[in-house]
PDB file of C-alpha atoms in Angstrom:
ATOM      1  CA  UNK A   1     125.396 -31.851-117.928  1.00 51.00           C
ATOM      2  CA  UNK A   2     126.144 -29.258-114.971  1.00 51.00           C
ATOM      3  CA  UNK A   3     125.499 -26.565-116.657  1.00 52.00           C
ATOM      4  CA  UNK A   4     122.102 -28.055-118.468  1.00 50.00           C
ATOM      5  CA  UNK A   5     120.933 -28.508-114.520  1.00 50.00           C
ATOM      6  CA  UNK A   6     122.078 -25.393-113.665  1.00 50.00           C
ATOM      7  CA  UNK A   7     120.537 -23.811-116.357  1.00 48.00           C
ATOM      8  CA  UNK A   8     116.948 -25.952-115.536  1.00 54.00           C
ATOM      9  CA  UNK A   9     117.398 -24.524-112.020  1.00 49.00           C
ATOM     10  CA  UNK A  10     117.651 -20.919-112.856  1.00 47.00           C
ATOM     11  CA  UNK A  11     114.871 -21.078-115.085  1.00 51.00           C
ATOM     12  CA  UNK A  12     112.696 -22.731-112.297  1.00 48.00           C
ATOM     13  CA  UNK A  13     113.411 -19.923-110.004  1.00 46.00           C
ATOM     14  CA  UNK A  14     112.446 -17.083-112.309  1.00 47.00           C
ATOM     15  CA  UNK A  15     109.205 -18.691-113.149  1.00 45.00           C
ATOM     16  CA  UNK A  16     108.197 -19.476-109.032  1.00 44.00           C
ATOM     17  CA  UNK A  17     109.577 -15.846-108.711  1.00 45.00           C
ATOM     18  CA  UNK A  18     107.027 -14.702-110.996  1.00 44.00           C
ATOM     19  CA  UNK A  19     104.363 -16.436-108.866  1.00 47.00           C
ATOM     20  CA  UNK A  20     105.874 -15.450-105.804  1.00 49.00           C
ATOM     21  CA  UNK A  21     105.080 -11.959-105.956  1.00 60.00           C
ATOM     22  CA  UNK A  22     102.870 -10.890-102.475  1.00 67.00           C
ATOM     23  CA  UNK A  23     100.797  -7.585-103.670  1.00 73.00           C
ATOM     24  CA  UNK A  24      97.872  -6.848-101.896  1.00 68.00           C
ATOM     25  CA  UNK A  25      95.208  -7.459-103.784  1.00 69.00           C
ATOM     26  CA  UNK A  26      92.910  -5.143-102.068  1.00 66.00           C
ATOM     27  CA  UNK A  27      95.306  -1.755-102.396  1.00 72.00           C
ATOM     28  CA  UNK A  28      92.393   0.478-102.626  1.00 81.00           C
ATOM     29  CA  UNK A  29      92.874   3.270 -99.443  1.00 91.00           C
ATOM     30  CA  UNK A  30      89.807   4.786 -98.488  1.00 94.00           C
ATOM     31  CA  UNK A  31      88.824   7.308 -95.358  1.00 97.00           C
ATOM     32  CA  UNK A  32      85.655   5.394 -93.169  1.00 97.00           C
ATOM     33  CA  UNK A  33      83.332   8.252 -92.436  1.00 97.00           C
ATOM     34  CA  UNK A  34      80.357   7.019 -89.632  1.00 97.00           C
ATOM     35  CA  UNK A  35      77.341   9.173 -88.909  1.00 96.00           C
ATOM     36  CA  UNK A  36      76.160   9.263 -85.496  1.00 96.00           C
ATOM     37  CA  UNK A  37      73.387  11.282 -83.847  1.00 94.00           C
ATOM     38  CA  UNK A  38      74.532  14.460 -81.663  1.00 93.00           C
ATOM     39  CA  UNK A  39      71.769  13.434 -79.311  1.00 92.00           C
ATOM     40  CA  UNK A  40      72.022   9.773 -78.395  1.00 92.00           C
ATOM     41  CA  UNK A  41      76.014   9.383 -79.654  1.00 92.00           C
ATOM     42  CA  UNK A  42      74.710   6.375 -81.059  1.00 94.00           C
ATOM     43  CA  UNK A  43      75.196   5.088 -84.991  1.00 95.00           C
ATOM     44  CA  UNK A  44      72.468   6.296 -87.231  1.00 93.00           C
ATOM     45  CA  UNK A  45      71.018   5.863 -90.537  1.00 91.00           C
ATOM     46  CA  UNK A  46      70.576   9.330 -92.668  1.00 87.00           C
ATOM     47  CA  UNK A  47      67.345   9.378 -93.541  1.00 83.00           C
ATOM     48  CA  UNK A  48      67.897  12.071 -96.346  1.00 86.00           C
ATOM     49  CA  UNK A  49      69.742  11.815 -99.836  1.00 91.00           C
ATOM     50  CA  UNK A  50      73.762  12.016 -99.152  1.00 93.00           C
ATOM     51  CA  UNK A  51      75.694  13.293-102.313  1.00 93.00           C
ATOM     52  CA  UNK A  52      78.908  14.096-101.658  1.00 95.00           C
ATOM     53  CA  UNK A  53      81.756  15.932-103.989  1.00 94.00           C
ATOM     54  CA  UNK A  54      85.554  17.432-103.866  1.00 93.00           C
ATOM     55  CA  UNK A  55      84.981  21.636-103.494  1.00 92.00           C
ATOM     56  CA  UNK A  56      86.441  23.101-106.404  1.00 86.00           C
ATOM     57  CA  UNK A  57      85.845  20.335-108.762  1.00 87.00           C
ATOM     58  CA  UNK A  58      83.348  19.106-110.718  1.00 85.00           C
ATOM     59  CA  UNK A  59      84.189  15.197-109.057  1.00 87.00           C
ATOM     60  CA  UNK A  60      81.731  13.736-107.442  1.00 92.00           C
ATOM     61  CA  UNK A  61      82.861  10.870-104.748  1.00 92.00           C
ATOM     62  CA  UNK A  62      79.415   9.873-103.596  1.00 92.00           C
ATOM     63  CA  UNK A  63      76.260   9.897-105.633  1.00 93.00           C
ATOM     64  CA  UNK A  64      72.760  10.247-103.805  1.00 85.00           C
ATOM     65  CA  UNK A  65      73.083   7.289-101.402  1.00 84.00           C
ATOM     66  CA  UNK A  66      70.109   6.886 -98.923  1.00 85.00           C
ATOM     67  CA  UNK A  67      69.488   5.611 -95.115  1.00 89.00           C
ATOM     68  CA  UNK A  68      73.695   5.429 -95.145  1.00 92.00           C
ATOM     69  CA  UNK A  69      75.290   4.862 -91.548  1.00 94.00           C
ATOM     70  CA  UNK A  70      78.369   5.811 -93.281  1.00 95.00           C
ATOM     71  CA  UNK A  71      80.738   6.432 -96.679  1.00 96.00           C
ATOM     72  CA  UNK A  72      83.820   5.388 -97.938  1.00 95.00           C
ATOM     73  CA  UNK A  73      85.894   8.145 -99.948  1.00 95.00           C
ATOM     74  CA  UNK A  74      88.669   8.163-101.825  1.00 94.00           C
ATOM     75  CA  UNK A  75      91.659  11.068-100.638  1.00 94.00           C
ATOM     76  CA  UNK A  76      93.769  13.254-102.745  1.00 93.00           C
ATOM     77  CA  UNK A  77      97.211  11.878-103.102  1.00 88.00           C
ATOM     78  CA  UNK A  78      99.678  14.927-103.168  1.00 86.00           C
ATOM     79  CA  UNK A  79      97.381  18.059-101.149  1.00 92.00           C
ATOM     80  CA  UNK A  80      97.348  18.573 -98.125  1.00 96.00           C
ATOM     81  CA  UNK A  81      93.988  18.870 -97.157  1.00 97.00           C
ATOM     82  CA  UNK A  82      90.750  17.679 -99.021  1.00 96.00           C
ATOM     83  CA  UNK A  83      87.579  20.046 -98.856  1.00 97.00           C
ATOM     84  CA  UNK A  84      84.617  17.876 -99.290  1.00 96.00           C
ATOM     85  CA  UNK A  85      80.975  19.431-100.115  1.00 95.00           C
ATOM     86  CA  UNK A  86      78.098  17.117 -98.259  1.00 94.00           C
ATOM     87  CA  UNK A  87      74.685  17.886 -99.584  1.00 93.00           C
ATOM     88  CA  UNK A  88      72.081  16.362 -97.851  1.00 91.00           C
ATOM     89  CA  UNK A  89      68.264  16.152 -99.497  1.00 91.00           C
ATOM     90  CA  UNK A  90      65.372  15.580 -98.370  1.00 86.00           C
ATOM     91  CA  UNK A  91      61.673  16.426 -98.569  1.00 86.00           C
ATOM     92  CA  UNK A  92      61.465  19.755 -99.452  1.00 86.00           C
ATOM     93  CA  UNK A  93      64.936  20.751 -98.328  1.00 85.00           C
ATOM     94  CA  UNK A  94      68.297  21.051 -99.272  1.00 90.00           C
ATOM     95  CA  UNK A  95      71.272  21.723 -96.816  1.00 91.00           C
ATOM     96  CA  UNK A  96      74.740  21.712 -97.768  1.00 92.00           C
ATOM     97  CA  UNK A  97      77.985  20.668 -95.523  1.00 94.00           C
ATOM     98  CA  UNK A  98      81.662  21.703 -96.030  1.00 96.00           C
ATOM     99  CA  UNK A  99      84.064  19.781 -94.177  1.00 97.00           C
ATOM    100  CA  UNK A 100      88.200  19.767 -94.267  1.00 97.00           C
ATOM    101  CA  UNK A 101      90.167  17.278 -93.452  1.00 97.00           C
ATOM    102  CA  UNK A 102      93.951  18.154 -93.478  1.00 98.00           C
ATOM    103  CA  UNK A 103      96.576  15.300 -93.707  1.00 97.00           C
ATOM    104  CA  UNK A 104      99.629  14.031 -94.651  1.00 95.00           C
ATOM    105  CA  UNK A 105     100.659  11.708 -97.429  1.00 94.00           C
ATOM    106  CA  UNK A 106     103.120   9.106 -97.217  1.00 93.00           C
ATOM    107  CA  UNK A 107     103.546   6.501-100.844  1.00 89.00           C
ATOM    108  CA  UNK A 108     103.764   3.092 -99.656  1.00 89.00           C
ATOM    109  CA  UNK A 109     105.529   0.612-101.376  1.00 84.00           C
ATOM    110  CA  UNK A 110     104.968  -3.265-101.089  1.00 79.00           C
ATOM    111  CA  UNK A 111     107.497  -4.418-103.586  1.00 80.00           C
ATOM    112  CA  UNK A 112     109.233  -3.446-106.736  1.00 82.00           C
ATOM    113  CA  UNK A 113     106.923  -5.655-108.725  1.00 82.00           C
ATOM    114  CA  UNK A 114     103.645  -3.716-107.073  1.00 82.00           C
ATOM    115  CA  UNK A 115     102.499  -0.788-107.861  1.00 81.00           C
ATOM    116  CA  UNK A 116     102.818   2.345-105.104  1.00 83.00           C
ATOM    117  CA  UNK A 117      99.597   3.252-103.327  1.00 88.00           C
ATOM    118  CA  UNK A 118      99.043   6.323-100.828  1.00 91.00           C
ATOM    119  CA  UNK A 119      99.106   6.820 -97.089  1.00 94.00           C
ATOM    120  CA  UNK A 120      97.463   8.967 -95.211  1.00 96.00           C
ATOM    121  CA  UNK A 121      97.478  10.715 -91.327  1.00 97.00           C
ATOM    122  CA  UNK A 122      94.578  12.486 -90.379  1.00 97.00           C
ATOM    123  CA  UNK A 123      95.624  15.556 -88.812  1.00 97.00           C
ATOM    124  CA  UNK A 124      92.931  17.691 -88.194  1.00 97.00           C
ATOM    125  CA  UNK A 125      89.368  18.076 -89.409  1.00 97.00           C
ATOM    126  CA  UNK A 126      87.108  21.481 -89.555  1.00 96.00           C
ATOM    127  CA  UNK A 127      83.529  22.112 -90.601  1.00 96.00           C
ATOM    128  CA  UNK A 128      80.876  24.350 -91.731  1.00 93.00           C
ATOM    129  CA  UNK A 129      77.548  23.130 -91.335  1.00 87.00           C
ATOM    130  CA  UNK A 130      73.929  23.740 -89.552  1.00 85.00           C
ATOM    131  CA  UNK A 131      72.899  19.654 -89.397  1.00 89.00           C
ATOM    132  CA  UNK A 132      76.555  18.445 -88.558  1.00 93.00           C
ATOM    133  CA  UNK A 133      77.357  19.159 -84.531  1.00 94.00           C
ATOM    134  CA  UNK A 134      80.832  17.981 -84.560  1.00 96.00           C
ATOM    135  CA  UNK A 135      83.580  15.802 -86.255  1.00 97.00           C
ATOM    136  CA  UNK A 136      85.568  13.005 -84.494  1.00 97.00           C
ATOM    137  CA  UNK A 137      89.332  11.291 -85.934  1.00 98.00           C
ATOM    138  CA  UNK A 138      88.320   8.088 -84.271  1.00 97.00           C
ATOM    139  CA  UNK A 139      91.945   6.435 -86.208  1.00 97.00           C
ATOM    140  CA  UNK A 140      94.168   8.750 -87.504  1.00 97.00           C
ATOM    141  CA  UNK A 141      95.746   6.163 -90.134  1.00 97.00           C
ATOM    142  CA  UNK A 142      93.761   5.942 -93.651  1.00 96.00           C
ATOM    143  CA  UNK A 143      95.616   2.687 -95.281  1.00 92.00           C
ATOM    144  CA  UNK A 144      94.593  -0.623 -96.022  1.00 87.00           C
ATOM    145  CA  UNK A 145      92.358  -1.570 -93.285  1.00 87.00           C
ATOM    146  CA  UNK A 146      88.807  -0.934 -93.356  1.00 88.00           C
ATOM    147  CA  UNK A 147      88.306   0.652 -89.937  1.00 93.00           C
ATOM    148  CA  UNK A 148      86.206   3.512 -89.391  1.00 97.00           C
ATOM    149  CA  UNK A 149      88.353   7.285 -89.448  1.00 98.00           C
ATOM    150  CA  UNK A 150      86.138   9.201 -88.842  1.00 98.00           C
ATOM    151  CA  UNK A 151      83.092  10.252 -86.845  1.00 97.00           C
ATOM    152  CA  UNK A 152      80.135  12.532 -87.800  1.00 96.00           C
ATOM    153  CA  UNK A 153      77.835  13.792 -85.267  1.00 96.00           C
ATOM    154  CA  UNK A 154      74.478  15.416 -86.766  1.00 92.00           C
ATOM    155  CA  UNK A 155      71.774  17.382 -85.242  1.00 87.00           C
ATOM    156  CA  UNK A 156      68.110  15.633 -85.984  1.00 74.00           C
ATOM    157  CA  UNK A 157      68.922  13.013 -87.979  1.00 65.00           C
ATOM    158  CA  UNK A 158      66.634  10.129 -88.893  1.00 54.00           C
ATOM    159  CA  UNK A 159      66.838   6.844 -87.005  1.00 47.00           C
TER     160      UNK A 159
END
């Protein structure tokens, strides 16, 4: 009889154990990029066409979004730095954007039973652009939450 209840008991535990497992269920980690106008220093909506893609690669992380006040992008896991290609379109023009964003990566674990996802620190951030007046790490952790990391200050932009 003991060791039929002792058997019952250790088969209750490993089947709440299996329901007892705590991953996040949101473990997508994605850098917050907010435009903002050079001018006012104020929030803005791009009037033009936004594509945006990984130099060097054929990937592209943002297809032709319109009147954005921001993007969410994915980040490399293992380099140290991701070059990113912003094209902006609108009538009659083109302009393209290259900014860098150099980081470090850190895997995060939440349990053995979840699968790893990527950290990131936002070390430094450099650009190349005529429409873009200056970048801003506004919060140098890229993880779970869905704060804005970074700022993007453009020259002329549409309201």
């Amino acid at each position: 009889m003991r060791r039929c209840a002792f058997a019952y008991a250790a088969i209750c535990l490993a089947l709440t154990g299996c329901e007892g497992i705590d991953c996040t269920l949101n473990n997508v980690v994605l850098c917050h990029y907010n435009f903002y106008s050079s001018e006012t220093g104020t929030l803005v909506s791009l009037a033009d066409t936004l594509t945006v893609t990984a130099q060097g690669t054929d990937s592209v992380l943002y297809n032709q979004g319109a009147n954005l006040t921001g993007v969410s992008l994915p980040m490399s896991y293992y380099s140290d730095a991701d070059t990113l290609v912003f094209t902006l379109q609108g009538d009659g023009y083109r302009t393209q954007s290259t900014v860098r964003v150099e980081k470090s990566n850190t895997e995060h674990y939440e349990s053995p039973d979840c699968p790893a996802t990527m950290f990131h620190y936002l070390s430094g951030v450099s650009f190349s652009s005529m429409v873009i007046d200056s970048i801003v790490i506004k919060r140098a952790e890229v993880d779970y939450l869905q704060d804005e990391n970074i700022r993007v200050y453009f020259h002329n932009v549409g309201e």
